[in-house]
């Protein structure tokens, strides 16, 4: 008769483990999982639920939760012309910036992939705006575009204009200048993402297309765009989210009485500590959240139908 090999369950478990795992308590993995979950619940889920609840109350800044008022805060913002002007400005901002932010970094990535003298220095210098503070960049551009700024002085010295141009005095000029700042800072960041995507394209596809007689433009649309299609969708979604919640560029260019206000600027005004209304401000933030999620779902549907 064969004698059964009886091994204690604890010893059998220790044999299966190796290294530091043999001395680790059984509850330790739950600590590693529980701490991130606790952080997410504390800093993401709870603030979101708190904001949602506050949007239905008459809460004032720096005060406790106010009385329940139903949907009156949402009715207020929906009947406020300033709110819809802010929504329109944010949508125009996104419509103008997102297509350029999807296409221009791809063209720039194709340029910096070329092995020409000095391309390494160009890559390093062009990436500088992506690592600089957006506040510093906006303040620098505000100084350049001011009525007595460097750009007006240069244009007048060259004889291009007879009088300084008020770049930051109207709604559309402020939005246009803010779009330039957003593109100038965002292009190098998304360029790096496209460079990573371009490395996954098989070079034999370019050779096959060239043998078939496809020119540079044809190879770009049939090989390059197809190869980075998923990255283009990701860049579009990220830039769309950034445009809908744009604040710093427009606020610093236009000043405290900016002629152009976005949704986030409207939200900030409504939650001002002195005369603000937290209920109305959080209602605007919930609207911004729903608008952003709606655009993301729509873009995902369009991407799926395109496939």
GROMACS .gro file of C-alpha atoms in nm:
model
  307
    1UNK     CA    1   0.000   0.000   0.000
    2UNK     CA    2   0.110   0.349  -0.079
    3UNK     CA    3   0.137   0.584   0.215
    4UNK     CA    4  -0.042   0.916   0.160
    5UNK     CA    5   0.181   1.221   0.163
    6UNK     CA    6   0.025   1.428   0.438
    7UNK     CA    7   0.138   1.790   0.434
    8UNK     CA    8   0.007   2.060   0.661
    9UNK     CA    9  -0.201   2.316   0.463
   10UNK     CA   10   0.001   2.610   0.601
   11UNK     CA   11   0.330   2.443   0.500
   12UNK     CA   12   0.189   2.361   0.156
   13UNK     CA   13   0.092   2.727   0.111
   14UNK     CA   14   0.437   2.844   0.217
   15UNK     CA   15   0.598   2.610  -0.036
   16UNK     CA   16   0.392   2.772  -0.315
   17UNK     CA   17   0.507   3.119  -0.210
   18UNK     CA   18   0.858   3.248  -0.240
   19UNK     CA   19   1.059   3.548  -0.133
   20UNK     CA   20   0.900   3.812   0.086
   21UNK     CA   21   0.552   3.671   0.014
   22UNK     CA   22   0.622   3.388   0.261
   23UNK     CA   23   0.641   3.638   0.548
   24UNK     CA   24   0.357   3.869   0.436
   25UNK     CA   25   0.034   3.861   0.636
   26UNK     CA   26  -0.278   3.749   0.456
   27UNK     CA   27  -0.444   4.089   0.508
   28UNK     CA   28  -0.162   4.291   0.346
   29UNK     CA   29  -0.303   4.279  -0.013
   30UNK     CA   30  -0.627   4.429   0.115
   31UNK     CA   31  -0.429   4.725   0.250
   32UNK     CA   32  -0.267   4.787  -0.088
   33UNK     CA   33  -0.608   4.776  -0.258
   34UNK     CA   34  -0.798   4.957   0.015
   35UNK     CA   35  -0.580   5.270   0.032
   36UNK     CA   36  -0.630   5.368  -0.337
   37UNK     CA   37  -1.001   5.288  -0.312
   38UNK     CA   38  -1.026   5.506  -0.001
   39UNK     CA   39  -0.845   5.790  -0.179
   40UNK     CA   40  -1.081   5.766  -0.477
   41UNK     CA   41  -1.387   5.765  -0.252
   42UNK     CA   42  -1.255   6.062  -0.050
   43UNK     CA   43  -1.126   6.289  -0.325
   44UNK     CA   44  -1.344   6.191  -0.625
   45UNK     CA   45  -1.669   6.012  -0.543
   46UNK     CA   46  -1.763   6.207  -0.228
   47UNK     CA   47  -1.694   6.555  -0.379
   48UNK     CA   48  -1.896   6.462  -0.688
   49UNK     CA   49  -2.194   6.345  -0.482
   50UNK     CA   50  -2.161   6.650  -0.257
   51UNK     CA   51  -2.166   6.878  -0.562
   52UNK     CA   52  -2.471   6.702  -0.700
   53UNK     CA   53  -2.659   6.740  -0.373
   54UNK     CA   54  -2.553   7.104  -0.330
   55UNK     CA   55  -2.692   7.193  -0.673
   56UNK     CA   56  -3.043   7.129  -0.534
   57UNK     CA   57  -2.997   7.348  -0.224
   58UNK     CA   58  -2.979   7.715  -0.129
   59UNK     CA   59  -2.619   7.694  -0.006
   60UNK     CA   60  -2.396   8.000   0.029
   61UNK     CA   61  -2.014   7.997   0.014
   62UNK     CA   62  -1.836   7.921   0.342
   63UNK     CA   63  -2.164   7.809   0.501
   64UNK     CA   64  -2.327   7.479   0.585
   65UNK     CA   65  -2.560   7.295   0.353
   66UNK     CA   66  -2.864   7.511   0.278
   67UNK     CA   67  -3.228   7.422   0.241
   68UNK     CA   68  -3.354   7.204  -0.041
   69UNK     CA   69  -3.491   7.417  -0.329
   70UNK     CA   70  -3.550   7.153  -0.596
   71UNK     CA   71  -3.456   7.246  -0.951
   72UNK     CA   72  -3.472   7.623  -0.903
   73UNK     CA   73  -3.094   7.657  -0.941
   74UNK     CA   74  -3.106   7.482  -1.277
   75UNK     CA   75  -3.402   7.697  -1.381
   76UNK     CA   76  -3.200   8.007  -1.291
   77UNK     CA   77  -2.899   7.917  -1.506
   78UNK     CA   78  -3.117   7.805  -1.797
   79UNK     CA   79  -3.288   8.147  -1.798
   80UNK     CA   80  -2.965   8.343  -1.749
   81UNK     CA   81  -2.835   8.495  -2.078
   82UNK     CA   82  -2.484   8.522  -1.931
   83UNK     CA   83  -2.477   8.145  -1.880
   84UNK     CA   84  -2.570   8.070  -2.241
   85UNK     CA   85  -2.312   8.322  -2.364
   86UNK     CA   86  -2.053   8.132  -2.161
   87UNK     CA   87  -2.174   7.799  -2.306
   88UNK     CA   88  -2.153   7.942  -2.658
   89UNK     CA   89  -1.799   8.071  -2.599
   90UNK     CA   90  -1.686   7.731  -2.469
   91UNK     CA   91  -1.845   7.548  -2.764
   92UNK     CA   92  -1.688   7.787  -3.017
   93UNK     CA   93  -1.357   7.740  -2.841
   94UNK     CA   94  -1.385   7.362  -2.871
   95UNK     CA   95  -1.503   7.366  -3.235
   96UNK     CA   96  -1.207   7.581  -3.339
   97UNK     CA   97  -0.932   7.423  -3.129
   98UNK     CA   98  -1.009   7.048  -3.130
   99UNK     CA   99  -0.971   6.984  -3.509
  100UNK     CA  100  -0.643   7.178  -3.516
  101UNK     CA  101  -0.522   7.001  -3.203
  102UNK     CA  102  -0.587   6.665  -3.368
  103UNK     CA  103  -0.421   6.741  -3.702
  104UNK     CA  104  -0.134   6.981  -3.634
  105UNK     CA  105   0.053   6.765  -3.375
  106UNK     CA  106   0.040   6.475  -3.622
  107UNK     CA  107   0.200   6.686  -3.895
  108UNK     CA  108   0.456   6.811  -3.644
  109UNK     CA  109   0.534   6.455  -3.535
  110UNK     CA  110   0.596   6.357  -3.897
  111UNK     CA  111   0.831   6.655  -3.928
  112UNK     CA  112   1.041   6.581  -3.620
  113UNK     CA  113   1.076   6.214  -3.724
  114UNK     CA  114   1.292   6.323  -4.016
  115UNK     CA  115   1.663   6.275  -3.957
  116UNK     CA  116   1.801   6.614  -4.055
  117UNK     CA  117   2.081   6.819  -3.893
  118UNK     CA  118   1.965   6.997  -3.579
  119UNK     CA  119   1.637   6.808  -3.543
  120UNK     CA  120   1.729   6.701  -3.188
  121UNK     CA  121   1.764   7.062  -3.074
  122UNK     CA  122   1.439   7.150  -3.248
  123UNK     CA  123   1.256   6.871  -3.062
  124UNK     CA  124   1.388   6.988  -2.726
  125UNK     CA  125   1.314   7.357  -2.785
  126UNK     CA  126   0.968   7.295  -2.926
  127UNK     CA  127   0.870   7.088  -2.623
  128UNK     CA  128   0.949   7.373  -2.381
  129UNK     CA  129   0.592   7.521  -2.384
  130UNK     CA  130   0.448   7.186  -2.273
  131UNK     CA  131   0.652   7.191  -1.949
  132UNK     CA  132   0.595   7.558  -1.868
  133UNK     CA  133   0.321   7.677  -1.637
  134UNK     CA  134   0.004   7.778  -1.818
  135UNK     CA  135  -0.028   8.082  -1.591
  136UNK     CA  136   0.322   8.201  -1.682
  137UNK     CA  137   0.255   8.146  -2.052
  138UNK     CA  138  -0.075   8.334  -2.037
  139UNK     CA  139   0.081   8.626  -1.850
  140UNK     CA  140   0.366   8.641  -2.103
  141UNK     CA  141   0.122   8.647  -2.394
  142UNK     CA  142  -0.089   8.909  -2.216
  143UNK     CA  143   0.216   9.133  -2.196
  144UNK     CA  144   0.296   9.074  -2.563
  145UNK     CA  145  -0.060   9.143  -2.680
  146UNK     CA  146  -0.123   9.446  -2.458
  147UNK     CA  147  -0.209   9.784  -2.609
  148UNK     CA  148   0.147   9.901  -2.547
  149UNK     CA  149   0.300   9.554  -2.575
  150UNK     CA  150   0.585   9.424  -2.785
  151UNK     CA  151   0.370   9.303  -3.076
  152UNK     CA  152   0.205   9.644  -3.125
  153UNK     CA  153   0.543   9.817  -3.096
  154UNK     CA  154   0.689   9.583  -3.358
  155UNK     CA  155   0.398   9.633  -3.599
  156UNK     CA  156   0.418  10.010  -3.563
  157UNK     CA  157   0.794  10.017  -3.609
  158UNK     CA  158   0.759   9.814  -3.931
  159UNK     CA  159   0.487  10.046  -4.056
  160UNK     CA  160   0.225   9.773  -4.072
  161UNK     CA  161  -0.024   9.968  -3.857
  162UNK     CA  162  -0.054  10.336  -3.772
  163UNK     CA  163  -0.204  10.287  -3.425
  164UNK     CA  164  -0.184  10.007  -3.169
  165UNK     CA  165  -0.434   9.724  -3.208
  166UNK     CA  166  -0.656   9.639  -2.913
  167UNK     CA  167  -0.609   9.263  -2.921
  168UNK     CA  168  -0.773   9.206  -2.581
  169UNK     CA  169  -1.066   9.445  -2.596
  170UNK     CA  170  -1.340   9.241  -2.766
  171UNK     CA  171  -1.501   8.904  -2.713
  172UNK     CA  172  -1.375   8.740  -3.032
  173UNK     CA  173  -1.023   8.879  -3.012
  174UNK     CA  174  -0.981   8.746  -2.657
  175UNK     CA  175  -1.110   8.403  -2.761
  176UNK     CA  176  -0.886   8.396  -3.069
  177UNK     CA  177  -0.575   8.490  -2.870
  178UNK     CA  178  -0.661   8.230  -2.604
  179UNK     CA  179  -0.696   7.966  -2.877
  180UNK     CA  180  -0.346   8.050  -3.000
  181UNK     CA  181  -0.207   8.002  -2.649
  182UNK     CA  182  -0.386   7.669  -2.608
  183UNK     CA  183  -0.256   7.543  -2.941
  184UNK     CA  184   0.096   7.673  -2.875
  185UNK     CA  185   0.120   7.488  -2.545
  186UNK     CA  186  -0.070   7.173  -2.645
  187UNK     CA  187   0.097   7.095  -2.977
  188UNK     CA  188   0.426   6.959  -2.836
  189UNK     CA  189   0.246   6.751  -2.573
  190UNK     CA  190   0.025   6.572  -2.823
  191UNK     CA  191   0.317   6.553  -3.066
  192UNK     CA  192   0.490   6.313  -2.825
  193UNK     CA  193   0.178   6.097  -2.816
  194UNK     CA  194   0.170   6.082  -3.195
  195UNK     CA  195   0.539   5.996  -3.209
  196UNK     CA  196   0.469   5.692  -2.991
  197UNK     CA  197   0.182   5.590  -3.220
  198UNK     CA  198   0.387   5.636  -3.538
  199UNK     CA  199   0.651   5.393  -3.418
  200UNK     CA  200   0.389   5.114  -3.424
  201UNK     CA  201   0.322   5.155  -3.797
  202UNK     CA  202   0.498   4.892  -4.006
  203UNK     CA  203   0.735   5.062  -4.251
  204UNK     CA  204   0.661   4.793  -4.508
  205UNK     CA  205   0.317   4.949  -4.553
  206UNK     CA  206   0.478   5.270  -4.679
  207UNK     CA  207   0.701   5.072  -4.914
  208UNK     CA  208   0.406   4.876  -5.051
  209UNK     CA  209   0.203   5.193  -5.103
  210UNK     CA  210   0.495   5.360  -5.280
  211UNK     CA  211   0.539   5.058  -5.509
  212UNK     CA  212   0.169   5.079  -5.595
  213UNK     CA  213   0.222   5.438  -5.706
  214UNK     CA  214   0.077   5.621  -5.406
  215UNK     CA  215   0.215   5.970  -5.355
  216UNK     CA  216   0.303   6.140  -5.027
  217UNK     CA  217  -0.050   6.269  -4.968
  218UNK     CA  218  -0.205   5.934  -5.053
  219UNK     CA  219   0.034   5.751  -4.820
  220UNK     CA  220  -0.049   5.998  -4.543
  221UNK     CA  221  -0.423   5.928  -4.558
  222UNK     CA  222  -0.412   5.555  -4.631
  223UNK     CA  223  -0.121   5.450  -4.408
  224UNK     CA  224  -0.038   5.718  -4.151
  225UNK     CA  225  -0.391   5.827  -4.060
  226UNK     CA  226  -0.511   5.466  -4.050
  227UNK     CA  227  -0.221   5.369  -3.826
  228UNK     CA  228  -0.278   5.647  -3.571
  229UNK     CA  229  -0.657   5.651  -3.586
  230UNK     CA  230  -0.699   5.539  -3.225
  231UNK     CA  231  -0.451   5.800  -3.106
  232UNK     CA  232  -0.636   6.069  -3.302
  233UNK     CA  233  -0.954   5.974  -3.120
  234UNK     CA  234  -0.776   5.993  -2.783
  235UNK     CA  235  -0.623   6.333  -2.865
  236UNK     CA  236  -0.961   6.459  -2.976
  237UNK     CA  237  -1.131   6.351  -2.653
  238UNK     CA  238  -0.857   6.495  -2.430
  239UNK     CA  239  -0.845   6.826  -2.615
  240UNK     CA  240  -1.227   6.847  -2.612
  241UNK     CA  241  -1.234   6.806  -2.234
  242UNK     CA  242  -0.963   7.070  -2.199
  243UNK     CA  243  -1.150   7.317  -2.421
  244UNK     CA  244  -1.482   7.277  -2.241
  245UNK     CA  245  -1.318   7.354  -1.907
  246UNK     CA  246  -1.080   7.625  -2.033
  247UNK     CA  247  -1.029   7.900  -1.778
  248UNK     CA  248  -0.675   8.027  -1.729
  249UNK     CA  249  -0.604   8.157  -2.079
  250UNK     CA  250  -0.930   8.346  -2.121
  251UNK     CA  251  -0.934   8.479  -1.765
  252UNK     CA  252  -0.579   8.614  -1.770
  253UNK     CA  253  -0.609   8.763  -2.119
  254UNK     CA  254  -0.941   8.936  -2.055
  255UNK     CA  255  -0.885   9.032  -1.693
  256UNK     CA  256  -1.146   9.047  -1.418
  257UNK     CA  257  -1.400   9.212  -1.653
  258UNK     CA  258  -1.322   8.991  -1.950
  259UNK     CA  259  -1.549   9.049  -2.253
  260UNK     CA  260  -1.542   8.673  -2.314
  261UNK     CA  261  -1.646   8.432  -2.041
  262UNK     CA  262  -1.646   8.052  -2.049
  263UNK     CA  263  -1.849   7.805  -1.845
  264UNK     CA  264  -1.576   7.771  -1.584
  265UNK     CA  265  -1.551   8.150  -1.552
  266UNK     CA  266  -1.927   8.171  -1.503
  267UNK     CA  267  -1.901   7.896  -1.242
  268UNK     CA  268  -1.628   8.086  -1.058
  269UNK     CA  269  -1.831   8.406  -1.051
  270UNK     CA  270  -2.133   8.226  -0.909
  271UNK     CA  271  -1.929   8.067  -0.630
  272UNK     CA  272  -1.754   8.388  -0.527
  273UNK     CA  273  -1.701   8.402  -0.150
  274UNK     CA  274  -1.843   8.755  -0.118
  275UNK     CA  275  -2.166   8.748  -0.319
  276UNK     CA  276  -2.178   8.402  -0.472
  277UNK     CA  277  -2.433   8.123  -0.458
  278UNK     CA  278  -2.296   7.771  -0.424
  279UNK     CA  279  -2.620   7.614  -0.540
  280UNK     CA  280  -2.616   7.799  -0.873
  281UNK     CA  281  -2.242   7.742  -0.919
  282UNK     CA  282  -2.266   7.369  -0.857
  283UNK     CA  283  -2.566   7.348  -1.091
  284UNK     CA  284  -2.348   7.501  -1.364
  285UNK     CA  285  -2.072   7.252  -1.283
  286UNK     CA  286  -2.316   6.960  -1.312
  287UNK     CA  287  -2.428   7.097  -1.650
  288UNK     CA  288  -2.064   7.111  -1.759
  289UNK     CA  289  -2.015   6.751  -1.648
  290UNK     CA  290  -2.322   6.632  -1.840
  291UNK     CA  291  -2.214   6.829  -2.148
  292UNK     CA  292  -1.865   6.677  -2.140
  293UNK     CA  293  -1.990   6.322  -2.092
  294UNK     CA  294  -2.244   6.373  -2.370
  295UNK     CA  295  -1.977   6.480  -2.616
  296UNK     CA  296  -1.758   6.185  -2.515
  297UNK     CA  297  -2.042   5.937  -2.570
  298UNK     CA  298  -2.128   6.098  -2.905
  299UNK     CA  299  -1.766   6.084  -3.020
  300UNK     CA  300  -1.743   5.721  -2.916
  301UNK     CA  301  -2.058   5.640  -3.115
  302UNK     CA  302  -1.923   5.819  -3.421
  303UNK     CA  303  -1.591   5.638  -3.387
  304UNK     CA  304  -1.771   5.304  -3.368
  305UNK     CA  305  -1.985   5.382  -3.673
  306UNK     CA  306  -1.674   5.494  -3.863
  307UNK     CA  307  -1.518   5.155  -3.807
   0.00000   0.00000   0.00000
